[in-house]
CSV table of C-alpha atoms in Angstrom, one decimal:
chain,number,residue,atom,x,y,z
A,1,MET,CA,0.0,0.0,0.0
A,2,ARG,CA,1.3,3.4,-0.9
A,3,PRO,CA,2.2,5.4,2.3
A,4,ILE,CA,-0.6,7.9,3.3
A,5,ARG,CA,0.6,11.4,3.9
A,6,PHE,CA,-1.3,14.3,5.2
A,7,ALA,CA,-0.2,17.8,4.3
A,8,ILE,CA,-1.1,19.7,7.5
A,9,LEU,CA,-0.3,23.3,8.1
A,10,ILE,CA,-0.5,24.4,11.7
A,11,LEU,CA,-2.3,27.7,11.6
A,12,LEU,CA,-3.7,30.2,14.0
A,13,PHE,CA,-7.2,30.9,12.8
A,14,ALA,CA,-8.8,34.3,12.9
A,15,ASN,CA,-12.5,33.4,13.5
A,16,CYS,CA,-14.5,32.6,16.6
A,17,HIS,CA,-13.0,29.1,16.7
A,18,ALA,CA,-9.4,30.4,16.4
A,19,GLN,CA,-7.3,27.4,17.4
A,20,GLN,CA,-4.4,25.4,16.1
A,21,VAL,CA,-5.1,22.2,14.2
A,22,ASP,CA,-4.9,19.2,16.6
A,23,LYS,CA,-2.4,16.9,14.9
A,24,SER,CA,-3.3,13.9,17.1
A,25,ILE,CA,-6.9,14.0,15.8
A,26,VAL,CA,-5.7,14.3,12.2
A,27,GLU,CA,-3.3,11.4,12.7
A,28,GLU,CA,-6.1,9.3,14.0
A,29,LEU,CA,-8.2,10.1,10.9
A,30,LYS,CA,-5.1,9.1,8.8
A,31,THR,CA,-5.0,5.8,10.6
A,32,LYS,CA,-8.7,5.2,10.1
A,33,ILE,CA,-8.4,5.7,6.3
A,34,ALA,CA,-5.3,3.5,6.1
A,35,SER,CA,-7.1,0.7,7.9
A,36,LYS,CA,-10.1,1.0,5.6
A,37,THR,CA,-12.4,2.0,8.5
A,38,TYR,CA,-13.2,4.8,6.0
A,39,PRO,CA,-12.8,2.9,2.7
A,40,LYS,CA,-12.6,4.4,-0.8
A,41,ILE,CA,-12.0,8.0,0.3
A,42,ASP,CA,-10.2,9.4,-2.7
A,43,ALA,CA,-9.4,12.9,-1.7
A,44,ILE,CA,-9.9,15.3,1.3
A,45,VAL,CA,-9.2,19.0,0.9
A,46,VAL,CA,-10.0,21.3,3.9
A,47,GLU,CA,-9.6,25.1,3.8
A,48,GLN,CA,-10.2,27.7,6.5
A,49,ASP,CA,-9.7,31.4,6.2
A,50,ASN,CA,-8.4,31.0,2.6
A,51,LYS,CA,-5.6,28.6,3.7
A,52,ILE,CA,-5.6,24.9,2.9
A,53,ILE,CA,-5.0,23.0,6.2
A,54,ILE,CA,-5.5,19.4,5.0
A,55,GLU,CA,-5.0,18.1,1.4
A,56,GLU,CA,-4.5,14.5,0.7
A,57,TYR,CA,-5.2,11.9,-2.0
A,58,PHE,CA,-5.6,8.2,-1.9
A,59,ASN,CA,-6.2,5.1,-4.0
A,60,GLU,CA,-3.9,6.1,-6.8
A,61,PHE,CA,-5.7,9.5,-7.2
A,62,LYS,CA,-3.3,12.5,-7.2
A,63,LYS,CA,-3.6,16.3,-7.0
A,64,ASP,CA,-4.0,16.6,-10.7
A,65,SER,CA,-6.5,13.7,-11.1
A,66,GLN,CA,-9.9,14.7,-12.4
A,67,HIS,CA,-12.6,12.9,-10.4
A,68,ASP,CA,-16.2,12.1,-11.5
A,69,MET,CA,-18.3,14.6,-9.5
A,70,ARG,CA,-21.5,12.7,-10.1
A,71,SER,CA,-24.5,14.7,-9.0
A,72,SER,CA,-22.5,17.3,-7.1
A,73,PHE,CA,-22.2,18.9,-10.5
A,74,LYS,CA,-25.9,19.8,-10.2
A,75,SER,CA,-24.9,22.5,-7.8
A,76,ILE,CA,-22.6,24.0,-10.5
A,77,THR,CA,-25.7,23.9,-12.8
A,78,SER,CA,-27.4,26.0,-10.2
A,79,LEU,CA,-24.6,28.6,-10.4
A,80,LEU,CA,-24.8,28.6,-14.2
A,81,ALA,CA,-28.6,29.3,-13.9
A,82,GLY,CA,-27.8,32.2,-11.6
A,83,ILE,CA,-25.4,33.7,-14.1
A,84,ALA,CA,-28.0,33.4,-16.8
A,85,ILE,CA,-30.6,35.0,-14.6
A,86,ASP,CA,-28.1,37.8,-13.6
A,87,LYS,CA,-27.7,38.4,-17.3
A,88,LYS,CA,-31.5,38.5,-17.8
A,89,LEU,CA,-31.4,35.7,-20.3
A,90,ILE,CA,-33.9,33.7,-18.2
A,91,SER,CA,-36.0,34.2,-15.1
A,92,LEU,CA,-37.3,31.9,-12.4
A,93,ASP,CA,-40.9,32.4,-13.7
A,94,ASP,CA,-40.1,31.5,-17.3
A,95,LYS,CA,-42.0,28.4,-18.5
A,96,LEU,CA,-40.7,25.5,-20.5
A,97,GLY,CA,-43.0,26.6,-23.4
A,98,ARG,CA,-40.7,29.7,-23.9
A,99,PHE,CA,-37.7,27.6,-24.7
A,100,PHE,CA,-39.1,24.4,-26.1
A,101,PRO,CA,-41.5,25.2,-29.0
A,102,GLU,CA,-41.4,21.5,-29.9
A,103,LEU,CA,-43.2,20.7,-26.6
A,104,LYS,CA,-46.9,20.4,-27.3
A,105,ASN,CA,-48.2,19.2,-23.9
A,106,GLU,CA,-49.7,22.3,-22.4
A,107,ALA,CA,-49.4,21.2,-18.8
A,108,LYS,CA,-45.7,20.5,-19.3
A,109,ARG,CA,-45.2,23.9,-21.1
A,110,ASN,CA,-46.3,25.6,-17.9
A,111,ILE,CA,-43.5,24.0,-15.8
A,112,SER,CA,-41.3,26.9,-14.5
A,113,VAL,CA,-37.6,27.3,-14.2
A,114,ARG,CA,-38.1,27.5,-10.5
A,115,ASN,CA,-39.9,24.2,-10.5
A,116,LEU,CA,-37.0,22.6,-12.2
A,117,LEU,CA,-34.4,24.1,-9.8
A,118,GLU,CA,-36.4,22.9,-6.8
A,119,MET,CA,-36.9,19.5,-8.3
A,120,ARG,CA,-40.6,19.9,-8.1
A,121,SER,CA,-41.6,19.8,-11.8
A,122,GLY,CA,-44.1,16.9,-11.3
A,123,LEU,CA,-42.3,14.8,-14.0
A,124,ASN,CA,-42.3,11.0,-13.3
A,125,CYS,CA,-38.7,10.4,-12.2
A,126,GLU,CA,-37.5,9.5,-8.7
A,127,GLU,CA,-33.8,8.6,-8.1
A,128,PHE,CA,-33.5,9.2,-4.4
A,129,TYR,CA,-35.6,6.8,-2.3
A,130,GLY,CA,-35.4,3.7,-4.5
A,131,MET,CA,-39.0,3.9,-5.6
A,132,GLY,CA,-38.2,4.8,-9.2
A,133,PRO,CA,-38.6,5.3,-12.1
A,134,GLU,CA,-34.9,6.1,-12.3
A,135,CYS,CA,-34.7,8.0,-15.6
A,136,GLU,CA,-31.0,8.8,-15.8
A,137,GLU,CA,-30.0,5.4,-17.2
A,138,ASP,CA,-32.7,5.4,-19.8
A,139,MET,CA,-31.8,9.0,-20.7
A,140,SER,CA,-28.1,8.1,-21.2
A,141,LYS,CA,-29.1,5.3,-23.6
A,142,SER,CA,-31.1,7.7,-25.8
A,143,GLU,CA,-29.7,9.7,-28.7
A,144,ASP,CA,-31.3,13.0,-27.6
A,145,TRP,CA,-31.2,13.5,-23.9
A,146,VAL,CA,-33.3,16.7,-23.9
A,147,ALA,CA,-36.1,15.0,-26.0
A,148,TYR,CA,-36.1,12.1,-23.5
A,149,CYS,CA,-36.5,14.5,-20.6
A,150,LEU,CA,-39.3,16.4,-22.3
A,151,GLY,CA,-41.0,13.1,-23.0
A,152,VAL,CA,-41.3,12.0,-19.4
A,153,ASP,CA,-44.9,11.8,-18.1
A,154,LEU,CA,-46.2,14.6,-15.9
A,155,ILE,CA,-47.9,12.9,-12.9
A,156,ARG,CA,-48.4,15.7,-10.4
A,157,GLU,CA,-48.9,19.4,-10.2
A,158,PRO,CA,-45.7,21.3,-10.6
A,159,GLY,CA,-44.4,22.9,-7.4
A,160,LEU,CA,-46.1,20.3,-5.1
A,161,ASN,CA,-43.6,17.6,-4.1
A,162,TRP,CA,-39.9,17.2,-4.2
A,163,SER,CA,-38.7,14.3,-6.4
A,164,TYR,CA,-34.9,13.9,-6.9
A,165,ASN,CA,-33.9,13.2,-10.5
A,166,SER,CA,-31.4,14.1,-13.3
A,167,ASN,CA,-34.0,15.3,-15.9
A,168,GLU,CA,-34.6,18.7,-14.3
A,169,PRO,CA,-30.9,19.8,-14.2
A,170,MET,CA,-30.6,18.5,-17.7
A,171,LEU,CA,-33.4,20.7,-18.8
A,172,VAL,CA,-32.0,23.7,-17.0
A,173,GLY,CA,-28.7,23.2,-18.9
A,174,GLU,CA,-30.6,23.2,-22.2
A,175,ILE,CA,-32.5,26.3,-21.2
A,176,ILE,CA,-29.3,28.1,-20.5
A,177,ALA,CA,-27.9,26.9,-23.9
A,178,ARG,CA,-31.0,28.0,-25.9
A,179,ALA,CA,-31.3,31.3,-24.1
A,180,SER,CA,-27.6,32.2,-24.5
A,181,ARG,CA,-27.4,30.8,-28.1
A,182,MET,CA,-24.3,28.9,-27.2
A,183,THR,CA,-23.7,25.4,-25.8
A,184,VAL,CA,-23.9,25.0,-22.1
A,185,MET,CA,-20.2,24.0,-22.3
A,186,GLU,CA,-19.3,27.3,-23.9
A,187,PHE,CA,-21.5,29.2,-21.5
A,188,ALA,CA,-19.9,27.6,-18.5
A,189,LYS,CA,-16.3,28.0,-19.8
A,190,LEU,CA,-16.8,31.7,-20.5
A,191,ASN,CA,-18.8,32.7,-17.5
A,192,LEU,CA,-17.6,30.4,-14.7
A,193,PHE,CA,-14.6,28.3,-15.4
A,194,GLN,CA,-12.4,30.8,-17.0
A,195,PRO,CA,-13.0,33.5,-14.3
A,196,LEU,CA,-12.2,30.9,-11.6
A,197,GLU,CA,-9.1,29.8,-13.6
A,198,ILE,CA,-10.5,26.3,-13.9
A,199,ASN,CA,-8.9,24.9,-17.1
A,200,GLU,CA,-8.8,21.1,-16.8
A,201,TYR,CA,-12.1,19.2,-16.8
A,202,LYS,CA,-14.1,16.9,-18.8
A,203,TRP,CA,-17.8,17.0,-19.8
A,204,THR,CA,-20.0,14.0,-20.6
A,205,ILE,CA,-21.8,14.9,-23.8
A,206,SER,CA,-24.9,13.3,-25.5
A,207,PRO,CA,-24.7,11.9,-29.1
A,208,LYS,CA,-26.4,15.2,-30.1
A,209,GLY,CA,-23.8,17.3,-28.4
A,210,GLN,CA,-25.8,18.2,-25.3
A,211,GLY,CA,-23.7,18.7,-22.2
A,212,MET,CA,-24.7,16.6,-19.2
A,213,THR,CA,-25.6,19.2,-16.5
A,214,ALA,CA,-26.8,16.6,-13.9
A,215,GLY,CA,-23.5,14.9,-13.3
A,216,SER,CA,-20.7,12.8,-14.8
A,217,PHE,CA,-18.4,15.8,-15.0
A,218,TYR,CA,-14.7,15.4,-14.2
A,219,MET,CA,-12.9,18.0,-12.2
A,220,LYS,CA,-9.9,18.3,-9.8
A,221,PRO,CA,-10.7,18.5,-6.1
A,222,THR,CA,-8.8,21.8,-5.8
A,223,ASP,CA,-11.0,23.2,-8.5
A,224,MET,CA,-14.1,21.9,-6.7
A,225,LEU,CA,-12.8,23.9,-3.7
A,226,LYS,CA,-12.8,27.0,-5.9
A,227,ILE,CA,-16.6,26.5,-6.6
A,228,ILE,CA,-17.5,26.2,-2.9
A,229,ASP,CA,-15.2,29.1,-2.0
A,230,LEU,CA,-17.1,31.2,-4.6
A,231,VAL,CA,-20.3,30.4,-2.7
A,232,ARG,CA,-18.7,31.2,0.6
A,233,ASN,CA,-17.7,34.6,-0.8
A,234,ASN,CA,-21.2,35.3,-1.9
A,235,GLY,CA,-20.4,35.0,-5.6
A,236,LYS,CA,-17.1,36.9,-5.6
A,237,TRP,CA,-13.7,35.6,-6.7
A,238,LYS,CA,-10.5,37.6,-6.4
A,239,GLY,CA,-12.4,40.8,-6.0
A,240,LYS,CA,-14.7,40.2,-9.0
A,241,GLN,CA,-18.4,39.5,-8.7
A,242,ILE,CA,-18.9,36.3,-10.8
A,243,ILE,CA,-22.5,35.6,-9.6
A,244,SER,CA,-24.7,38.0,-7.7
A,245,ALA,CA,-24.8,37.7,-4.0
A,246,ASP,CA,-28.6,37.7,-4.3
A,247,TRP,CA,-28.5,34.5,-6.3
A,248,ILE,CA,-26.2,32.8,-3.9
A,249,LYS,CA,-28.5,33.7,-1.0
A,250,LEU,CA,-31.7,32.6,-2.9
A,251,SER,CA,-30.4,29.4,-4.3
A,252,THR,CA,-28.9,28.2,-1.0
A,253,ASP,CA,-31.9,29.1,1.1
A,254,CYS,CA,-32.9,25.4,1.2
A,255,HIS,CA,-36.4,25.5,2.5
A,256,ILE,CA,-37.7,22.2,1.1
A,257,SER,CA,-37.6,19.3,3.7
A,258,ILE,CA,-36.7,16.1,2.0
A,259,ASP,CA,-37.2,13.6,4.8
A,260,PHE,CA,-33.6,12.3,4.7
A,261,SER,CA,-30.6,12.9,6.9
A,262,PHE,CA,-27.1,12.5,5.4
A,263,ALA,CA,-25.6,12.3,9.0
A,264,ARG,CA,-28.0,9.5,9.8
A,265,TYR,CA,-27.0,7.5,6.7
A,266,SER,CA,-23.3,8.0,7.6
A,267,ARG,CA,-24.2,5.8,10.6
A,268,ILE,CA,-22.5,8.0,13.1
A,269,PRO,CA,-23.6,7.0,16.6
A,270,ASN,CA,-25.0,9.6,19.1
A,271,ALA,CA,-25.6,12.3,16.5
A,272,LYS,CA,-29.0,14.0,16.6
A,273,TYR,CA,-30.6,13.6,13.2
A,274,GLU,CA,-33.0,15.9,11.3
A,275,SER,CA,-34.0,16.1,7.7
A,276,ALA,CA,-31.8,17.8,5.2
A,277,ARG,CA,-33.4,20.6,3.2
A,278,TYR,CA,-33.2,21.4,-0.5
A,279,GLY,CA,-32.8,24.7,-2.4
A,280,PHE,CA,-31.9,25.2,-6.0
A,281,PHE,CA,-29.7,22.0,-6.5
A,282,TRP,CA,-28.1,22.6,-3.0
A,283,TYR,CA,-28.6,20.9,0.3
A,284,LYS,CA,-28.4,22.1,3.9
A,285,GLU,CA,-28.5,20.1,7.1
A,286,ASN,CA,-28.1,20.9,10.8
A,287,LEU,CA,-25.3,18.8,12.4
A,288,THR,CA,-25.6,18.0,16.1
A,289,TYR,CA,-23.0,15.8,17.8
A,290,LYS,CA,-21.6,16.1,21.3
A,291,ASP,CA,-20.7,19.9,21.6
A,292,ILE,CA,-21.1,20.6,17.9
A,293,ASN,CA,-24.3,22.2,16.7
A,294,THR,CA,-23.8,23.8,13.3
A,295,GLU,CA,-25.3,24.1,9.8
A,296,ILE,CA,-23.7,22.8,6.7
A,297,LEU,CA,-24.4,23.7,3.0
A,298,PHE,CA,-23.3,21.1,0.5
A,299,ALA,CA,-23.4,19.7,-3.0
A,300,SER,CA,-23.7,15.9,-3.0
A,301,GLY,CA,-22.8,13.2,-5.5
A,302,ASN,CA,-23.1,9.4,-5.5
A,303,GLY,CA,-20.0,7.7,-4.2
A,304,GLY,CA,-19.0,10.5,-1.8
A,305,GLN,CA,-18.5,13.6,-3.9
A,306,TYR,CA,-19.1,16.7,-1.7
A,307,MET,CA,-18.4,20.4,-1.8
A,308,MET,CA,-19.2,21.6,1.7
A,309,LEU,CA,-19.4,25.0,3.5
A,310,LEU,CA,-19.6,25.4,7.3
A,311,PRO,CA,-20.2,29.1,7.7
A,312,GLU,CA,-19.7,29.1,11.5
A,313,TYR,CA,-16.1,28.0,11.0
A,314,ASN,CA,-15.5,29.8,7.8
A,315,LEU,CA,-14.6,26.3,6.5
A,316,THR,CA,-14.8,24.8,3.1
A,317,VAL,CA,-14.3,21.1,2.5
A,318,VAL,CA,-14.1,18.8,-0.6
A,319,PHE,CA,-14.4,15.1,-0.6
A,320,THR,CA,-14.2,12.7,-3.5
A,321,GLY,CA,-14.8,9.0,-3.2
A,322,SER,CA,-15.6,5.7,-4.8
A,323,ASN,CA,-18.3,4.3,-2.5
A,324,TYR,CA,-20.9,4.2,-5.3
A,325,GLY,CA,-24.4,3.1,-4.6
A,326,ASN,CA,-24.0,2.4,-0.9
A,327,TRP,CA,-24.3,4.2,2.5
A,328,ARG,CA,-20.6,4.6,2.8
A,329,GLY,CA,-20.8,7.5,0.4
A,330,LYS,CA,-22.2,9.5,3.4
A,331,LEU,CA,-19.1,8.7,5.6
A,332,PRO,CA,-17.7,12.3,5.0
A,333,PHE,CA,-20.4,13.5,7.4
A,334,GLU,CA,-19.0,11.3,10.2
A,335,ILE,CA,-15.5,12.5,9.3
A,336,ILE,CA,-16.6,16.1,9.5
A,337,LEU,CA,-18.1,15.6,13.0
A,338,LYS,CA,-15.6,13.2,14.6
A,339,TYR,CA,-12.4,14.5,13.1
A,340,ILE,CA,-12.3,17.7,11.1
A,341,ILE,CA,-14.3,20.0,13.3
A,342,PRO,CA,-12.8,18.6,16.6
A,343,ALA,CA,-9.3,19.1,15.1
A,344,LEU,CA,-10.0,22.8,14.6
A,345,HIS,CA,-11.0,23.6,18.2
A,346,LYS,CA,-9.7,20.9,20.4
């Protein structure tokens, strides 16, 4: 086994939890990962007060390795939607009928951009609770992913119930493309990736050239950190406003209860569980464990892909992992509560 190293910078932090990093706690975490207590963790990057304090890669992944973000990329699609709204190319109240003249079903034509961003379109896809139908696999087998999404049956009133799926972020991506008159890949490069100096990444693209805006996007963990830092800084990067602070606040409000706790599914004992909440392709959850009681904003992807913001600690964290399709993809929440936060203020 390749030796596991942790790059730890011992810092004096400037916020209300200003303490040195406790090396013994970080060493214990290092041992847990080495012993496979926390298996298939591929990267951990932790930053506080604009300084990286932990950065480590495992399982043959390296600093420059691009990792599949899976559904955590949905949160980047939310940022792209915010840029399009800032530019007045689209609005939350716009309906599908404005962008898809080929869509003839009048009820579907009245689904709004807001409905899509909240995953409350009413279309018959459910990929979260195991109830199905899980539309993403069938979509990926089709030639025209947008046409597939538009063809899904409408089974309930838009805006009524949350139903996690990949159709809705795919449609948001196509709306951005049609409104901007460029591919979503070009729009993202020009308006988000280039300003953040993100230059190495890989899209998954349909046979018709449609960028996959629901996941399967490959990016380096340190570039994922730039994304969550942009959110932490209310849309500003190196003094330049990339996305409006209003959009960051609105999209991360997360007022929709989803009856699911990520901390619970990490199986951490003695934590108090409550439902996570959903915003515009972002999650929030209150974390309560021992003397910790804090709120976390995060993007989530199958296998353990997370971009996390803990505002109380001015802390941003990125995890990548390969625990696909099982509960161990939620282990980063146990790691946050048992190791990363305690290491900051022991």
